[in-house]
XYZ file of C-alpha atoms in Angstrom:
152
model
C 0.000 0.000 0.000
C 1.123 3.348 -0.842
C 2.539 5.041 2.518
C 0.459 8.090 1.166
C -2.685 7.104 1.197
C -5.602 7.737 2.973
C -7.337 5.173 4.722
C -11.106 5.285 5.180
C -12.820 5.019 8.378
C -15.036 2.560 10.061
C -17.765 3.444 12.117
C -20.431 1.167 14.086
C -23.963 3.074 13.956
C -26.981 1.515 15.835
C -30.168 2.134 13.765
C -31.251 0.184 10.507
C -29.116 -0.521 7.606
C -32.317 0.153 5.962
C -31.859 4.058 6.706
C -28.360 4.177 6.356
C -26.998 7.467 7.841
C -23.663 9.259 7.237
C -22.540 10.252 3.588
C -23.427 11.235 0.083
C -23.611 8.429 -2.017
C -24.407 5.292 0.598
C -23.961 2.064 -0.812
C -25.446 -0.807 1.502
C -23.701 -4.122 0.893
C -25.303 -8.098 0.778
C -23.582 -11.280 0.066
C -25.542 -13.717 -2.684
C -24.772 -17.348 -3.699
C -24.375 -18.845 -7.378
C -28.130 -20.972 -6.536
C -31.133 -21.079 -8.796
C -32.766 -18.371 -7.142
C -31.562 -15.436 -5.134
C -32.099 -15.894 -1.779
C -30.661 -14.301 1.639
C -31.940 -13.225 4.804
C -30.977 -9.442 3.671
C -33.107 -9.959 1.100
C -35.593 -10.576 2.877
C -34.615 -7.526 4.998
C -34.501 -5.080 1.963
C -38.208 -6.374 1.026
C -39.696 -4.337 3.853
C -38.722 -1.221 2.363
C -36.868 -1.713 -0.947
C -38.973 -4.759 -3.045
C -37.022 -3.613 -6.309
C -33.880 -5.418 -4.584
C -35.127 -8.976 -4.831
C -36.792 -8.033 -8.143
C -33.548 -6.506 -9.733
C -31.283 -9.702 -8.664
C -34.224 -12.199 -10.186
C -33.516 -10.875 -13.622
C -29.568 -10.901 -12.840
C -30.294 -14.648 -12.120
C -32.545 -15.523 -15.084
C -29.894 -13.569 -17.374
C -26.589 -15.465 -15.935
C -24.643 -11.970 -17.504
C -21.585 -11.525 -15.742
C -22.782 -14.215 -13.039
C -19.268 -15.318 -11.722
C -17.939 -15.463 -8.479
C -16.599 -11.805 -7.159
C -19.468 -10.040 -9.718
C -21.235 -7.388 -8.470
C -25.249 -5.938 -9.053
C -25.759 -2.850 -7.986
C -29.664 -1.247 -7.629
C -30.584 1.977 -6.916
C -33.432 2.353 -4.520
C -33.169 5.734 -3.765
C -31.418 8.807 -5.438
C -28.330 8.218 -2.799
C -28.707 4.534 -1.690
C -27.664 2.030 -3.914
C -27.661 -2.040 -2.509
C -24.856 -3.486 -4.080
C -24.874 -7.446 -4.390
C -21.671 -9.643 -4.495
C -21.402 -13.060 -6.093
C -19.417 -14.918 -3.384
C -20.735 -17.760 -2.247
C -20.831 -21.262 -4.281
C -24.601 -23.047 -5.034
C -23.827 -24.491 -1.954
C -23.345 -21.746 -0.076
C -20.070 -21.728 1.224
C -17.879 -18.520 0.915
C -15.785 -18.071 -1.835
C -13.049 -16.066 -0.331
C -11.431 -14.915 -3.646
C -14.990 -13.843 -5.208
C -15.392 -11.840 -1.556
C -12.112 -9.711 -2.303
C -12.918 -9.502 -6.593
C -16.268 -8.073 -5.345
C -14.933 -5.603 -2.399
C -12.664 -4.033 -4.632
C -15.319 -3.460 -7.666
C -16.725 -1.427 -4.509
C -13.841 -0.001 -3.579
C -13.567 1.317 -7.178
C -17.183 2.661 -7.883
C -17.419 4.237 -3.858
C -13.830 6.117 -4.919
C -15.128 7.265 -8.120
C -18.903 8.198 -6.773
C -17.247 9.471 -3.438
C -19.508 6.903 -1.804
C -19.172 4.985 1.679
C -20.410 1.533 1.925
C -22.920 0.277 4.395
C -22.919 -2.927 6.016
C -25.283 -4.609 8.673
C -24.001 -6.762 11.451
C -26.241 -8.671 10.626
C -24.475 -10.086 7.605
C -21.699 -9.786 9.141
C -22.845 -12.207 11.280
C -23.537 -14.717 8.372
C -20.290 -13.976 6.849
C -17.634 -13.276 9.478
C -14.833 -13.092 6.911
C -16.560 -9.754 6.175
C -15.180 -7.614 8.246
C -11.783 -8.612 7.547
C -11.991 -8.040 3.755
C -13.853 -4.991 4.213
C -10.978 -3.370 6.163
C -8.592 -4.841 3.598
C -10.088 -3.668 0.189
C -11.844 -1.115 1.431
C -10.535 0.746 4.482
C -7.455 0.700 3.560
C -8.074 2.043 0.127
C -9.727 4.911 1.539
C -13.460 3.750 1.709
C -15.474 4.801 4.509
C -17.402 1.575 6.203
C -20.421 1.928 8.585
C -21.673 -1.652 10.438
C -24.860 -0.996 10.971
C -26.101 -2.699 14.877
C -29.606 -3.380 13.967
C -31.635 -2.288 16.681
């Protein structure tokens, strides 16, 4: 890493990832699988306010473009809060570490370029522990800003 950079900062929040605080651009972060069908419990979090979500990633799904581990769907719900999806998890289910860090870094590009921070529940965190690790890694330490949202 360049000894000049700027390193983003990480915040914990305790409110709803669902109104995601802090920022211009916010971009709120979820983890999908390579299954049939998308499918996640933030999913089914982002249906109580933002149904265009699950909608949006069901066409992603029935197209298969760019649908590779570490690809990344991003859906605009509100003029500055996008929910970002990340290819990295096998149709099994289990994490795909290297499709994790492909994905964080798209991110990490687009929240650079759109002066964006990205948003991420604890709750997800929770179903992907390796999270919080890559986060800091590809996007921290790149400059990103990264709020964990305590869901309360």
């Amino acid at each position: 890493m360049n000894k000049f950079a700027i390193k983003g900062k990480t915040k914990v929040i305790k409110g709803t990832i669902l109104a995601p605080e802090t920022g211009n651009l916010k971009f709120v972060l979820n983890v999908l699988d390579m299954a049939e069908k998308p499918s996640s419990p933030m999913l089914d979090l982002f249906d109580k306010k933002w149904k265009k979500v699950r909608e949006e990633a069901k066409g992603w799904y029935a197209r298969r473009e760019n649908f590779k581990l570490g690809a990344v769907s991003t859906t605009a719900v509100q003029s500055d809060v996008w929910v970002t999806n990340i290819l990295a998890r096998d149709k099994d289910g289990k994490l795909d570490s290297g499709g994790l860090d492909v994905g964080l870094k798209k991110i990490a590009d687009m929240a650079l370029y759109e002066k964006a921070g990205v948003h991420i529940s604890l709750n997800l965190v929770d179903m992907v522990p390796e999270l919080t690790e890559a986060a800091e890694k590809q996007l921290t330490e790149r400059g990103v800003s990264v709020y964990f949202y305590e869901e309360v």
